[in-house]
Amino acid sequence: PSSGFYLGTWASNVGWIEDFQGYDSGNVEIDLYGGFRGNFGKSDFTYDGGAIQYWSPGDKPSGVTDADTTEIYGAAGWKWFTAKYSYYVSNEVFGFGNADGSYYLGLAGSLPIQESGFTVGATWGTFKFKNNGNQDYEDWSVSATYDMGKLSKVTDGVTVGLKYTDTNADRAYW
């Protein structure tokens, strides 16, 4: 794995800002992130720590809770397994007020099947919203991927996969 400092951004079209949060306009989420990652010595043990700012630009009427969220995180891993803890330092967390101190704990595993090109994976996570317990949820997934480079040099670097993900989030609150 690569090590050192990293910075990045990610963006997506989202509907919840207007549909659920109450913004008059705004259907974009922009994430700005940075951190530091590496290995402990020359071992298979890894670490990662950083911060993410989730930004939801748009027109927000007075009295509507801000959807912008600030997260700090730390992760540790060994070979194919990772545990990550995210702690939310903004007062509003994804549109829920008075929620600083909320957290997400995620566990992930990704196991290659010998030299076949196939990898199977699974994740589990739990989100606890401080002062907003009705929004708490767990999520999980199972996946399988295949490295197409095993078939031909032409498809080297291409991976295809299937993933099933679900949650126990209460629909009445989400």
Coordinates of C-alpha atoms in Angstrom, one line a residue, residues 29 62 70 86 97-99 110-111 131 141 148 158 162 166:
E29 CA -22.5 16.7 -2.0
S62 CA -33.8 30.0 8.1
T70 CA -17.0 17.5 9.7
S86 CA -15.1 8.1 12.6
G97 CA -28.7 19.1 15.1
N98 CA -27.0 18.9 18.5
A99 CA -25.1 15.8 17.2
S110 CA -11.4 -8.5 1.7
L111 CA -9.9 -11.9 1.1
N131 CA -28.9 13.2 21.0
S141 CA -22.5 -5.8 2.8
M148 CA -10.1 -9.2 -15.4
V158 CA -10.0 -3.7 -14.8
L162 CA -21.1 -7.6 -7.4
D166 CA -28.4 -3.4 3.4

